[in-house]
Amino acid sequence: MTLVVLGLALLISASLLIGATNIFSGDLDTGLILAVSRVPRTFAAILAGAGLALAGVVTQQVVQNRLVEPSLVGTPEAAMIGLLAITLIAPGAPVIAKMSVAATTALIGTFGFFLLARMVPRRDPMLLPLTGMIYAGILGAAATYVAWITDLVQYINIWQSGEFSGVLRGRYELLWIIAALAVALYFLADRITILGLGEDYARSLGLNYRQTVYLGLAIVALMVAVIVVTVGAMPFVGLVVPNIVSRIWGDNLRRNLPIIALLGAVFVLGSDVIGRIVRWPYEIPAATIFAIVGAVIFLWLLNVRKAGSHG
């Protein structure tokens, strides 16, 4: 935990100092650059990383599978469908309206996967994430088709490429909703933990299973919608972080939630900082950087699960 906090502190310092503009040149207003661009960008990466990681662990508990996360069950794609709809119907709608529509469609899409997951045999833990990827692919194809026939493909590309170069003061503040949702998750941690034990066991303990599932999925949908609207989708964060935390610190969800949020922030902020360095003064989107790392870790997790199932 101490190392995670220290790593985040170092990354925050690096994020404030690194960029295309040299804040030490003396030619520019350093305070203005920090206040308008660097500080908002840093906060945006921290909040997005924390939100994606927390959304991942909730999704895993709801469907009882550690190999799934929102980007593997169609949540971002469903949010993009909502964004396309509101862009076509009311292109001048305020950001909060777009977020609300995106959250609604994200919830519908996530709940659709939840219903689908109930019909998938649980003998092979890899079957559910593969089903999720197919489901997400169908939703993504639908979104791309609508974007193509309405000449909105550029919007899809923006929403699919999670990056922080466009984050400025006044354009990221919706992400603070994630902080409020994180607090709510902390108080719901015990109920969400019971969800992971299965429906029959949860009901036997007196848990209102359906209500808790709806609440968990609503939090996931809102977190993902806020992130997609503000900075775009980022894959694998919600998959990798909870699994790493579980392997190191165990399965106490209430204790792990702050660690999950911090480690998610470290990964996303670290990816953003690396993206600024690799081709300086140009940038590589943070989603691209982490997708490479996340894909490798995801394949490793699949192989570990597969090996364990034969052991």
Short mmCIF file of C-alpha atoms in Angstrom, two decimals:
data_model
loop_
_atom_site.label_atom_id
_atom_site.label_comp_id
_atom_site.label_asym_id
_atom_site.label_seq_id
_atom_site.Cartn_x
_atom_site.Cartn_y
_atom_site.Cartn_z
CA MET A 1 0.00 0.00 0.00
CA THR A 2 2.80 2.41 0.89
CA LEU A 3 4.57 1.67 -2.39
CA VAL A 4 1.36 2.32 -4.33
CA VAL A 5 0.90 5.70 -2.64
CA LEU A 6 4.55 6.58 -3.21
CA GLY A 7 4.31 5.58 -6.86
CA LEU A 8 1.21 7.71 -7.31
CA ALA A 9 2.92 10.69 -5.69
CA LEU A 10 5.92 10.36 -8.05
CA LEU A 11 3.63 10.06 -11.07
CA ILE A 12 1.70 13.15 -10.03
CA SER A 13 4.96 15.10 -9.89
CA ALA A 14 5.99 13.76 -13.29
CA SER A 15 2.57 14.56 -14.77
CA LEU A 16 2.80 18.16 -13.61
CA LEU A 17 6.30 18.61 -15.03
CA ILE A 18 6.21 16.66 -18.32
CA GLY A 19 4.57 18.01 -21.45
CA ALA A 20 5.14 19.60 -24.83
CA THR A 21 5.51 22.99 -23.16
CA ASN A 22 8.53 23.61 -20.96
CA ILE A 23 7.13 25.30 -17.87
CA PHE A 24 10.63 26.33 -16.77
CA SER A 25 11.43 28.32 -19.91
CA GLY A 26 10.32 31.57 -18.31
CA ASP A 27 8.46 32.61 -21.47
CA LEU A 28 5.06 31.44 -20.28
CA ASP A 29 2.87 31.79 -17.21
CA THR A 30 3.75 28.59 -15.35
CA GLY A 31 0.91 28.98 -12.87
CA LEU A 32 -1.63 29.34 -15.68
CA ILE A 33 -0.37 26.24 -17.50
CA LEU A 34 -0.52 24.19 -14.32
CA ALA A 35 -3.97 25.44 -13.34
CA VAL A 36 -5.60 25.19 -16.76
CA SER A 37 -3.94 22.08 -18.19
CA ARG A 38 -1.51 20.02 -16.12
CA VAL A 39 -3.47 19.82 -12.83
CA PRO A 40 -6.84 19.04 -14.49
CA ARG A 41 -5.17 16.44 -16.70
CA THR A 42 -3.54 14.78 -13.71
CA PHE A 43 -6.79 14.69 -11.74
CA ALA A 44 -8.64 13.36 -14.79
CA ALA A 45 -6.21 10.44 -15.18
CA ILE A 46 -6.38 9.63 -11.45
CA LEU A 47 -10.17 9.69 -11.35
CA ALA A 48 -10.56 7.75 -14.61
CA GLY A 49 -8.12 5.07 -13.46
CA ALA A 50 -9.80 4.72 -10.07
CA GLY A 51 -13.25 4.57 -11.66
CA LEU A 52 -12.31 1.94 -14.23
CA ALA A 53 -10.66 -0.26 -11.61
CA LEU A 54 -13.62 0.01 -9.23
CA ALA A 55 -16.11 -0.64 -12.03
CA GLY A 56 -14.10 -3.74 -12.91
CA VAL A 57 -14.21 -5.27 -9.44
CA VAL A 58 -17.96 -4.63 -9.12
CA THR A 59 -18.59 -6.28 -12.50
CA GLN A 60 -16.53 -9.29 -11.45
CA GLN A 61 -18.50 -9.67 -8.23
CA VAL A 62 -21.87 -9.35 -9.95
CA VAL A 63 -21.14 -12.02 -12.59
CA GLN A 64 -18.86 -14.08 -10.31
CA ASN A 65 -15.95 -14.20 -12.73
CA ARG A 66 -12.55 -12.52 -12.29
CA LEU A 67 -11.84 -12.49 -16.03
CA VAL A 68 -14.43 -9.89 -16.99
CA GLU A 69 -14.59 -6.10 -16.78
CA PRO A 70 -16.77 -3.38 -18.35
CA SER A 71 -14.75 -3.15 -21.58
CA LEU A 72 -15.18 -6.91 -22.05
CA VAL A 73 -18.95 -6.94 -21.50
CA GLY A 74 -20.04 -4.12 -23.81
CA THR A 75 -20.52 -1.29 -21.31
CA PRO A 76 -18.41 1.33 -23.19
CA GLU A 77 -19.94 0.30 -26.51
CA ALA A 78 -23.45 0.68 -25.09
CA ALA A 79 -22.49 4.11 -23.75
CA MET A 80 -21.24 5.07 -27.22
CA ILE A 81 -24.60 4.07 -28.72
CA GLY A 82 -26.28 6.44 -26.29
CA LEU A 83 -23.84 9.21 -27.17
CA LEU A 84 -24.53 8.69 -30.86
CA ALA A 85 -28.27 8.84 -30.22
CA ILE A 86 -28.14 12.10 -28.24
CA THR A 87 -25.70 13.60 -30.77
CA LEU A 88 -28.14 12.86 -33.59
CA ILE A 89 -31.30 13.88 -31.74
CA ALA A 90 -29.99 16.88 -29.81
CA PRO A 91 -26.46 17.81 -30.91
CA GLY A 92 -26.49 20.93 -28.75
CA ALA A 93 -27.41 19.10 -25.54
CA PRO A 94 -25.26 19.93 -22.49
CA VAL A 95 -22.61 17.47 -21.35
CA ILE A 96 -24.65 16.39 -18.33
CA ALA A 97 -27.52 15.37 -20.65
CA LYS A 98 -25.14 13.39 -22.85
CA MET A 99 -23.71 11.68 -19.79
CA SER A 100 -27.19 10.79 -18.55
CA VAL A 101 -28.18 9.23 -21.87
CA ALA A 102 -24.85 7.39 -22.09
CA ALA A 103 -25.27 6.08 -18.53
CA THR A 104 -28.77 4.84 -19.34
CA THR A 105 -27.71 2.94 -22.46
CA ALA A 106 -24.60 1.66 -20.66
CA LEU A 107 -26.84 0.28 -17.90
CA ILE A 108 -29.11 -1.38 -20.46
CA GLY A 109 -26.13 -2.90 -22.26
CA THR A 110 -24.49 -4.09 -19.04
CA PHE A 111 -27.72 -5.57 -17.75
CA GLY A 112 -28.12 -7.33 -21.10
CA PHE A 113 -24.78 -9.02 -20.56
CA PHE A 114 -25.78 -9.92 -17.00
CA LEU A 115 -28.86 -11.72 -18.33
CA LEU A 116 -26.72 -13.42 -20.97
CA ALA A 117 -24.18 -14.44 -18.32
CA ARG A 118 -26.87 -16.29 -16.37
CA MET A 119 -27.27 -18.64 -19.34
CA VAL A 120 -23.56 -19.32 -19.86
CA PRO A 121 -22.27 -22.55 -18.27
CA ARG A 122 -19.82 -21.82 -15.45
CA ARG A 123 -17.71 -24.98 -15.78
CA ASP A 124 -15.06 -23.12 -17.79
CA PRO A 125 -14.27 -19.65 -16.37
CA MET A 126 -12.88 -18.54 -19.76
CA LEU A 127 -16.20 -19.03 -21.53
CA LEU A 128 -17.83 -15.98 -19.94
CA PRO A 129 -15.17 -13.40 -20.96
CA LEU A 130 -15.14 -14.82 -24.48
CA THR A 131 -18.92 -14.46 -24.59
CA GLY A 132 -18.54 -10.92 -23.32
CA MET A 133 -16.06 -10.03 -26.05
CA ILE A 134 -18.48 -11.30 -28.70
CA TYR A 135 -21.32 -9.35 -27.10
CA ALA A 136 -19.18 -6.20 -26.92
CA GLY A 137 -18.13 -6.73 -30.53
CA ILE A 138 -21.76 -6.84 -31.65
CA LEU A 139 -22.58 -3.61 -29.79
CA GLY A 140 -19.42 -1.99 -31.14
CA ALA A 141 -20.28 -3.03 -34.69
CA ALA A 142 -23.76 -1.57 -34.28
CA ALA A 143 -22.32 1.71 -33.01
CA THR A 144 -19.81 1.85 -35.88
CA TYR A 145 -22.52 1.15 -38.45
CA VAL A 146 -24.74 3.94 -37.13
CA ALA A 147 -21.74 6.29 -37.03
CA TRP A 148 -20.84 5.35 -40.60
CA ILE A 149 -24.26 6.01 -42.10
CA THR A 150 -24.61 9.29 -40.16
CA ASP A 151 -21.06 10.52 -40.86
CA LEU A 152 -20.09 10.45 -37.18
CA VAL A 153 -17.19 8.01 -37.37
CA GLN A 154 -14.82 10.65 -36.02
CA TYR A 155 -16.82 10.74 -32.79
CA ILE A 156 -16.55 6.97 -32.38
CA ASN A 157 -12.79 7.21 -32.84
CA ILE A 158 -12.58 9.87 -30.11
CA TRP A 159 -14.72 7.87 -27.68
CA GLN A 160 -12.73 4.69 -28.32
CA SER A 161 -9.31 6.28 -27.76
CA GLY A 162 -8.94 7.10 -24.09
CA GLU A 163 -6.51 10.00 -23.92
CA PHE A 164 -6.04 13.13 -21.83
CA SER A 165 -4.44 15.66 -24.15
CA GLY A 166 -7.73 17.54 -24.53
CA VAL A 167 -8.44 17.76 -20.81
CA LEU A 168 -8.60 21.34 -19.58
CA ARG A 169 -10.11 23.12 -16.63
CA GLY A 170 -13.87 23.17 -17.14
CA ARG A 171 -13.85 20.01 -19.28
CA TYR A 172 -13.15 17.24 -16.80
CA GLU A 173 -15.12 18.10 -13.66
CA LEU A 174 -17.80 15.44 -14.30
CA LEU A 175 -15.16 12.88 -13.37
CA TRP A 176 -15.49 13.94 -9.73
CA ILE A 177 -18.75 11.98 -9.78
CA ILE A 178 -16.48 8.94 -9.60
CA ALA A 179 -15.21 10.04 -6.19
CA ALA A 180 -18.78 10.15 -4.86
CA LEU A 181 -19.55 6.73 -6.36
CA ALA A 182 -16.36 5.32 -4.82
CA VAL A 183 -17.57 6.41 -1.37
CA ALA A 184 -20.93 4.76 -2.05
CA LEU A 185 -19.16 1.55 -3.09
CA TYR A 186 -17.20 1.52 0.16
CA PHE A 187 -20.44 1.49 2.16
CA LEU A 188 -21.90 -1.18 -0.14
CA ALA A 189 -18.76 -3.35 -0.07
CA ASP A 190 -20.20 -6.09 2.16
CA ARG A 191 -23.35 -6.43 0.04
CA ILE A 192 -21.33 -6.56 -3.18
CA THR A 193 -19.05 -9.19 -1.63
CA ILE A 194 -22.07 -11.37 -0.91
CA LEU A 195 -23.10 -11.03 -4.57
CA GLY A 196 -19.90 -12.84 -5.48
CA LEU A 197 -21.04 -15.88 -3.49
CA GLY A 198 -23.93 -16.57 -5.84
CA GLU A 199 -27.64 -15.82 -5.92
CA ASP A 200 -28.81 -18.71 -3.73
CA TYR A 201 -26.27 -18.07 -1.01
CA ALA A 202 -26.89 -14.32 -1.12
CA ARG A 203 -30.64 -14.79 -0.70
CA SER A 204 -30.10 -17.25 2.15
CA LEU A 205 -28.16 -14.51 3.97
CA GLY A 206 -31.11 -12.14 3.61
CA LEU A 207 -29.64 -9.97 0.86
CA ASN A 208 -32.04 -8.33 -1.57
CA TYR A 209 -30.21 -9.87 -4.50
CA ARG A 210 -32.00 -8.15 -7.38
CA GLN A 211 -31.81 -4.70 -5.80
CA THR A 212 -28.10 -5.07 -5.06
CA VAL A 213 -27.38 -6.25 -8.61
CA TYR A 214 -29.25 -3.29 -10.07
CA LEU A 215 -27.42 -0.90 -7.77
CA GLY A 216 -24.01 -2.39 -8.61
CA LEU A 217 -24.66 -2.31 -12.35
CA ALA A 218 -25.96 1.26 -12.12
CA ILE A 219 -22.74 2.38 -10.43
CA VAL A 220 -20.67 0.61 -13.10
CA ALA A 221 -22.71 2.15 -15.92
CA LEU A 222 -22.46 5.67 -14.49
CA MET A 223 -18.71 5.40 -13.91
CA VAL A 224 -18.05 4.13 -17.42
CA ALA A 225 -20.37 6.69 -19.01
CA VAL A 226 -18.65 9.60 -17.25
CA ILE A 227 -15.25 8.33 -18.38
CA VAL A 228 -16.29 7.69 -21.99
CA VAL A 229 -17.93 11.12 -22.28
CA THR A 230 -14.95 12.91 -20.77
CA VAL A 231 -11.80 11.10 -21.95
CA GLY A 232 -12.89 8.03 -23.92
CA ALA A 233 -12.81 4.29 -23.25
CA MET A 234 -9.78 2.47 -21.83
CA PRO A 235 -9.61 -1.35 -21.94
CA PHE A 236 -8.24 -3.84 -19.41
CA VAL A 237 -7.86 -1.49 -16.42
CA GLY A 238 -10.88 -3.00 -14.67
CA LEU A 239 -9.60 -6.49 -15.39
CA VAL A 240 -5.95 -6.20 -14.47
CA VAL A 241 -6.11 -4.10 -11.31
CA PRO A 242 -8.61 -6.14 -9.25
CA ASN A 243 -6.78 -9.37 -10.09
CA ILE A 244 -3.42 -7.95 -9.06
CA VAL A 245 -4.85 -6.61 -5.80
CA SER A 246 -6.58 -9.91 -5.07
CA ARG A 247 -3.38 -11.89 -5.59
CA ILE A 248 -1.33 -9.61 -3.32
CA TRP A 249 -3.77 -8.46 -0.65
CA GLY A 250 -6.46 -11.17 -0.68
CA ASP A 251 -10.21 -10.94 -1.19
CA ASN A 252 -11.42 -8.56 1.53
CA LEU A 253 -13.34 -6.18 -0.72
CA ARG A 254 -13.90 -3.41 1.81
CA ARG A 255 -10.19 -3.32 2.64
CA ASN A 256 -9.18 -3.64 -1.01
CA LEU A 257 -11.36 -0.90 -2.52
CA PRO A 258 -8.97 1.98 -1.65
CA ILE A 259 -6.02 -0.07 -2.93
CA ILE A 260 -7.89 -0.91 -6.15
CA ALA A 261 -8.71 2.76 -6.71
CA LEU A 262 -5.12 3.87 -6.04
CA LEU A 263 -3.57 1.18 -8.25
CA GLY A 264 -6.01 1.99 -11.05
CA ALA A 265 -4.96 5.63 -10.78
CA VAL A 266 -1.28 4.60 -10.88
CA PHE A 267 -1.73 2.52 -14.04
CA VAL A 268 -3.71 5.11 -15.97
CA LEU A 269 -1.63 8.11 -14.88
CA GLY A 270 1.53 6.12 -15.57
CA SER A 271 0.27 5.24 -19.06
CA ASP A 272 -0.50 8.90 -19.72
CA VAL A 273 2.97 10.01 -18.58
CA ILE A 274 4.65 7.33 -20.72
CA GLY A 275 2.53 8.37 -23.69
CA ARG A 276 3.90 11.90 -23.38
CA ILE A 277 7.52 10.71 -23.25
CA VAL A 278 7.73 8.03 -25.96
CA ARG A 279 7.32 10.43 -28.91
CA TRP A 280 7.86 13.79 -27.25
CA PRO A 281 6.67 16.40 -28.08
CA TYR A 282 3.89 14.30 -29.63
CA GLU A 283 1.67 12.04 -27.57
CA ILE A 284 0.42 8.46 -27.67
CA PRO A 285 -3.02 7.96 -26.07
CA ALA A 286 -2.91 6.44 -22.60
CA ALA A 287 -5.41 3.80 -23.74
CA THR A 288 -2.96 2.61 -26.41
CA ILE A 289 -0.12 2.34 -23.92
CA PHE A 290 -2.15 0.41 -21.37
CA ALA A 291 -3.88 -1.76 -23.98
CA ILE A 292 -0.51 -3.31 -24.81
CA VAL A 293 0.33 -4.01 -21.18
CA GLY A 294 -3.22 -5.02 -20.31
CA ALA A 295 -3.50 -7.45 -23.22
CA VAL A 296 -0.34 -9.23 -22.13
CA ILE A 297 -1.56 -9.50 -18.54
CA PHE A 298 -5.00 -10.64 -19.74
CA LEU A 299 -3.47 -13.46 -21.78
CA TRP A 300 -1.36 -14.41 -18.76
CA LEU A 301 -4.47 -14.51 -16.57
CA LEU A 302 -6.24 -16.72 -19.11
CA ASN A 303 -3.30 -19.14 -19.18
CA VAL A 304 -3.06 -19.19 -15.39
CA ARG A 305 -6.76 -19.97 -15.10
CA LYS A 306 -6.51 -22.63 -17.77
CA ALA A 307 -3.55 -24.27 -16.09
CA GLY A 308 -5.28 -24.12 -12.73
CA SER A 309 -8.40 -25.78 -14.09
CA HIS A 310 -6.35 -28.82 -15.12
CA GLY A 311 -4.42 -28.94 -11.88
#
